[in-house]
Amino acid sequence: REKIIQIDEARRIINKICARYGASYTAIEAQGGWYDESKTLLEEETLVYIFNYTSESVVAAIMDDILKELNQNTILLERRDISGTFYSRKPLKD
């Protein structure tokens, strides 16, 4: 299969969409594989976005825009219940 868009360009487009919605995220580049209708394994570069402090409705709107702008059929959405906190280092005393 021919790659239609380079991963750096896809990341730029997705980051712009996320910014449009004010979404906080972490983006990771990964390798992925999936099976098509004929059971052929297709491997590709993929982007993984982790949304932090972003509502499900905003994530859905972002995905709708990504589907349209990148001409995608589907996006894998994985939900996890996790918690996080911001850690900062206290200044050292001499």
Short mmCIF file of N, CA and C in Angstrom, two decimals:
data_model
loop_
_atom_site.label_atom_id
_atom_site.label_comp_id
_atom_site.label_asym_id
_atom_site.label_seq_id
_atom_site.Cartn_x
_atom_site.Cartn_y
_atom_site.Cartn_z
N ARG A 1 0.83 -1.20 0.00
CA ARG A 1 0.00 0.00 0.00
C ARG A 1 0.86 1.25 0.00
N GLU A 2 0.41 2.24 -0.66
CA GLU A 2 1.15 3.49 -0.77
C GLU A 2 0.81 4.42 0.39
N LYS A 3 1.84 4.99 0.99
CA LYS A 3 1.62 5.96 2.06
C LYS A 3 1.14 7.26 1.44
N ILE A 4 0.01 7.73 1.89
CA ILE A 4 -0.59 8.92 1.31
C ILE A 4 -0.05 10.19 1.96
N ILE A 5 0.23 10.12 3.25
CA ILE A 5 0.71 11.30 3.97
C ILE A 5 1.86 10.88 4.88
N GLN A 6 2.89 11.68 4.93
CA GLN A 6 4.03 11.40 5.80
C GLN A 6 3.62 11.62 7.25
N ILE A 7 4.24 10.87 8.14
CA ILE A 7 3.86 10.92 9.56
C ILE A 7 4.09 12.31 10.17
N ASP A 8 5.15 13.01 9.76
CA ASP A 8 5.40 14.35 10.29
C ASP A 8 4.29 15.32 9.89
N GLU A 9 3.79 15.18 8.67
CA GLU A 9 2.70 16.03 8.20
C GLU A 9 1.41 15.68 8.94
N ALA A 10 1.16 14.39 9.16
CA ALA A 10 -0.02 13.97 9.91
C ALA A 10 0.04 14.54 11.33
N ARG A 11 1.20 14.46 11.97
CA ARG A 11 1.36 15.00 13.32
C ARG A 11 1.09 16.50 13.34
N ARG A 12 1.60 17.21 12.36
CA ARG A 12 1.37 18.67 12.30
C ARG A 12 -0.12 18.97 12.20
N ILE A 13 -0.83 18.24 11.35
CA ILE A 13 -2.27 18.45 11.17
C ILE A 13 -3.03 18.13 12.46
N ILE A 14 -2.70 16.99 13.08
CA ILE A 14 -3.40 16.59 14.30
C ILE A 14 -3.10 17.56 15.44
N ASN A 15 -1.86 17.99 15.57
CA ASN A 15 -1.52 18.96 16.61
C ASN A 15 -2.31 20.25 16.43
N LYS A 16 -2.48 20.67 15.19
CA LYS A 16 -3.25 21.89 14.90
C LYS A 16 -4.71 21.69 15.29
N ILE A 17 -5.26 20.52 15.02
CA ILE A 17 -6.64 20.22 15.41
C ILE A 17 -6.76 20.25 16.93
N CYS A 18 -5.82 19.62 17.63
CA CYS A 18 -5.85 19.61 19.09
C CYS A 18 -5.80 21.03 19.65
N ALA A 19 -4.96 21.87 19.06
CA ALA A 19 -4.85 23.26 19.51
C ALA A 19 -6.16 24.01 19.29
N ARG A 20 -6.84 23.71 18.21
CA ARG A 20 -8.12 24.35 17.90
C ARG A 20 -9.12 24.12 19.03
N TYR A 21 -9.05 22.94 19.68
CA TYR A 21 -9.97 22.60 20.75
C TYR A 21 -9.39 22.84 22.14
N GLY A 22 -8.17 23.33 22.22
CA GLY A 22 -7.53 23.58 23.51
C GLY A 22 -7.26 22.31 24.28
N ALA A 23 -7.00 21.21 23.56
CA ALA A 23 -6.79 19.91 24.21
C ALA A 23 -5.35 19.72 24.64
N SER A 24 -5.16 19.19 25.83
CA SER A 24 -3.83 18.82 26.32
C SER A 24 -3.56 17.39 25.89
N TYR A 25 -2.36 17.13 25.38
CA TYR A 25 -2.08 15.79 24.87
C TYR A 25 -0.59 15.47 24.94
N THR A 26 -0.30 14.19 24.81
CA THR A 26 1.04 13.68 24.59
C THR A 26 0.98 12.89 23.31
N ALA A 27 1.92 13.10 22.38
CA ALA A 27 1.94 12.38 21.11
C ALA A 27 3.16 11.47 21.06
N ILE A 28 2.92 10.23 20.63
CA ILE A 28 3.98 9.23 20.54
C ILE A 28 3.95 8.61 19.15
N GLU A 29 5.12 8.45 18.54
CA GLU A 29 5.21 7.77 17.26
C GLU A 29 5.45 6.29 17.52
N ALA A 30 4.72 5.42 16.83
CA ALA A 30 4.81 3.98 17.07
C ALA A 30 4.69 3.22 15.75
N GLN A 31 4.97 1.93 15.82
CA GLN A 31 4.75 1.03 14.70
C GLN A 31 3.51 0.22 15.01
N GLY A 32 2.66 0.00 14.01
CA GLY A 32 1.44 -0.76 14.23
C GLY A 32 1.21 -1.76 13.11
N GLY A 33 0.37 -2.73 13.40
CA GLY A 33 -0.01 -3.72 12.40
C GLY A 33 -1.47 -4.06 12.54
N TRP A 34 -2.11 -4.33 11.44
CA TRP A 34 -3.53 -4.69 11.45
C TRP A 34 -3.82 -5.58 10.25
N TYR A 35 -4.91 -6.31 10.32
CA TYR A 35 -5.28 -7.23 9.25
C TYR A 35 -6.43 -6.64 8.44
N ASP A 36 -6.28 -6.67 7.12
CA ASP A 36 -7.35 -6.16 6.25
C ASP A 36 -8.40 -7.26 6.03
N GLU A 37 -9.35 -6.97 5.15
CA GLU A 37 -10.46 -7.87 4.90
C GLU A 37 -10.00 -9.24 4.38
N SER A 38 -8.87 -9.29 3.69
CA SER A 38 -8.37 -10.55 3.14
C SER A 38 -7.40 -11.24 4.10
N LYS A 39 -7.36 -10.77 5.36
CA LYS A 39 -6.51 -11.35 6.40
C LYS A 39 -5.02 -11.15 6.13
N THR A 40 -4.68 -10.11 5.38
CA THR A 40 -3.30 -9.76 5.11
C THR A 40 -2.82 -8.78 6.17
N LEU A 41 -1.67 -9.08 6.77
CA LEU A 41 -1.11 -8.18 7.78
C LEU A 41 -0.52 -6.97 7.10
N LEU A 42 -0.97 -5.80 7.52
CA LEU A 42 -0.44 -4.54 7.02
C LEU A 42 0.24 -3.84 8.19
N GLU A 43 1.47 -3.39 7.97
CA GLU A 43 2.21 -2.70 9.02
C GLU A 43 2.40 -1.25 8.61
N GLU A 44 2.40 -0.37 9.59
CA GLU A 44 2.50 1.05 9.29
C GLU A 44 3.04 1.82 10.48
N GLU A 45 3.53 3.01 10.18
CA GLU A 45 3.84 3.96 11.23
C GLU A 45 2.51 4.51 11.72
N THR A 46 2.43 4.79 13.01
CA THR A 46 1.18 5.31 13.55
C THR A 46 1.48 6.35 14.62
N LEU A 47 0.52 7.16 14.90
CA LEU A 47 0.63 8.15 15.97
C LEU A 47 -0.33 7.77 17.08
N VAL A 48 0.15 7.84 18.31
CA VAL A 48 -0.66 7.57 19.49
C VAL A 48 -0.79 8.89 20.24
N TYR A 49 -2.02 9.30 20.48
CA TYR A 49 -2.26 10.53 21.24
C TYR A 49 -2.92 10.18 22.55
N ILE A 50 -2.35 10.68 23.64
CA ILE A 50 -2.90 10.51 24.97
C ILE A 50 -3.44 11.88 25.38
N PHE A 51 -4.74 11.93 25.63
CA PHE A 51 -5.37 13.20 26.00
C PHE A 51 -5.48 13.30 27.51
N ASN A 52 -5.03 14.43 28.04
CA ASN A 52 -5.03 14.69 29.46
C ASN A 52 -5.98 15.85 29.76
N TYR A 53 -6.83 15.65 30.76
CA TYR A 53 -7.73 16.71 31.19
C TYR A 53 -8.56 17.25 30.02
N THR A 54 -9.04 16.33 29.18
CA THR A 54 -9.84 16.69 28.01
C THR A 54 -11.11 15.85 28.04
N SER A 55 -12.26 16.50 27.88
CA SER A 55 -13.54 15.78 27.97
C SER A 55 -13.72 14.83 26.78
N GLU A 56 -14.57 13.83 26.98
CA GLU A 56 -14.83 12.87 25.91
C GLU A 56 -15.47 13.54 24.70
N SER A 57 -16.29 14.55 24.94
CA SER A 57 -16.93 15.23 23.81
C SER A 57 -15.90 15.98 22.97
N VAL A 58 -14.89 16.55 23.60
CA VAL A 58 -13.83 17.23 22.87
C VAL A 58 -12.98 16.21 22.12
N VAL A 59 -12.66 15.07 22.75
CA VAL A 59 -11.90 14.02 22.07
C VAL A 59 -12.68 13.54 20.84
N ALA A 60 -13.99 13.35 20.98
CA ALA A 60 -14.82 12.91 19.84
C ALA A 60 -14.79 13.94 18.72
N ALA A 61 -14.87 15.22 19.06
CA ALA A 61 -14.82 16.27 18.04
C ALA A 61 -13.46 16.28 17.33
N ILE A 62 -12.38 16.09 18.10
CA ILE A 62 -11.04 16.02 17.51
C ILE A 62 -10.95 14.85 16.54
N MET A 63 -11.45 13.69 16.96
CA MET A 63 -11.39 12.51 16.09
C MET A 63 -12.22 12.71 14.83
N ASP A 64 -13.39 13.34 14.95
CA ASP A 64 -14.20 13.64 13.76
C ASP A 64 -13.41 14.49 12.77
N ASP A 65 -12.71 15.51 13.28
CA ASP A 65 -11.92 16.37 12.41
C ASP A 65 -10.74 15.62 11.79
N ILE A 66 -10.10 14.75 12.57
CA ILE A 66 -8.97 13.96 12.05
C ILE A 66 -9.45 13.03 10.94
N LEU A 67 -10.58 12.35 11.16
CA LEU A 67 -11.12 11.46 10.13
C LEU A 67 -11.32 12.21 8.82
N LYS A 68 -11.86 13.40 8.92
CA LYS A 68 -12.14 14.20 7.73
C LYS A 68 -10.85 14.72 7.09
N GLU A 69 -9.98 15.35 7.89
CA GLU A 69 -8.80 16.01 7.33
C GLU A 69 -7.74 15.04 6.83
N LEU A 70 -7.66 13.84 7.43
CA LEU A 70 -6.68 12.85 6.98
C LEU A 70 -7.30 11.77 6.11
N ASN A 71 -8.58 11.91 5.83
CA ASN A 71 -9.30 10.96 4.97
C ASN A 71 -9.15 9.53 5.50
N GLN A 72 -9.38 9.37 6.81
CA GLN A 72 -9.27 8.08 7.47
C GLN A 72 -10.65 7.42 7.53
N ASN A 73 -10.67 6.09 7.55
CA ASN A 73 -11.93 5.36 7.76
C ASN A 73 -12.24 5.22 9.24
N THR A 74 -11.21 4.92 10.03
CA THR A 74 -11.41 4.69 11.45
C THR A 74 -10.21 5.18 12.26
N ILE A 75 -10.45 5.34 13.54
CA ILE A 75 -9.40 5.65 14.50
C ILE A 75 -9.64 4.71 15.68
N LEU A 76 -8.58 4.08 16.17
CA LEU A 76 -8.70 3.24 17.36
C LEU A 76 -8.74 4.14 18.59
N LEU A 77 -9.80 4.00 19.38
CA LEU A 77 -9.94 4.76 20.61
C LEU A 77 -9.82 3.78 21.77
N GLU A 78 -8.87 4.03 22.64
CA GLU A 78 -8.68 3.21 23.83
C GLU A 78 -8.94 4.09 25.03
N ARG A 79 -9.81 3.62 25.91
CA ARG A 79 -10.12 4.37 27.13
C ARG A 79 -9.50 3.66 28.32
N ARG A 80 -8.90 4.42 29.20
CA ARG A 80 -8.34 3.89 30.44
C ARG A 80 -8.66 4.85 31.57
N ASP A 81 -8.99 4.29 32.69
CA ASP A 81 -9.18 5.11 33.88
C ASP A 81 -7.84 5.20 34.59
N ILE A 82 -7.22 6.35 34.50
CA ILE A 82 -5.93 6.57 35.15
C ILE A 82 -5.97 7.91 35.86
N SER A 83 -5.05 8.11 36.73
CA SER A 83 -4.95 9.41 37.37
C SER A 83 -3.52 9.89 37.23
N GLY A 84 -3.37 11.16 37.29
CA GLY A 84 -2.04 11.75 37.15
C GLY A 84 -1.94 12.99 38.01
N THR A 85 -0.73 13.36 38.25
CA THR A 85 -0.47 14.58 39.00
C THR A 85 0.81 15.20 38.44
N PHE A 86 0.92 16.48 38.56
CA PHE A 86 2.14 17.15 38.11
C PHE A 86 3.14 17.15 39.26
N TYR A 87 4.33 16.70 38.99
CA TYR A 87 5.39 16.63 39.97
C TYR A 87 6.40 17.71 39.64
N SER A 88 6.82 18.45 40.64
CA SER A 88 7.88 19.43 40.42
C SER A 88 8.92 19.27 41.52
N ARG A 89 10.14 19.46 41.13
CA ARG A 89 11.26 19.31 42.04
C ARG A 89 11.44 20.56 42.86
N LYS A 90 11.64 20.37 44.14
CA LYS A 90 11.89 21.53 45.01
C LYS A 90 13.32 21.99 44.79
N PRO A 91 13.55 23.29 44.82
CA PRO A 91 14.93 23.79 44.64
C PRO A 91 15.85 23.24 45.73
N LEU A 92 17.05 22.93 45.34
CA LEU A 92 18.05 22.44 46.31
C LEU A 92 18.60 23.61 47.13
N LYS A 93 18.83 23.34 48.41
CA LYS A 93 19.45 24.37 49.27
C LYS A 93 20.93 24.06 49.40
N ASP A 94 21.75 25.10 49.28
CA ASP A 94 23.20 24.91 49.43
C ASP A 94 23.59 24.92 50.87
#
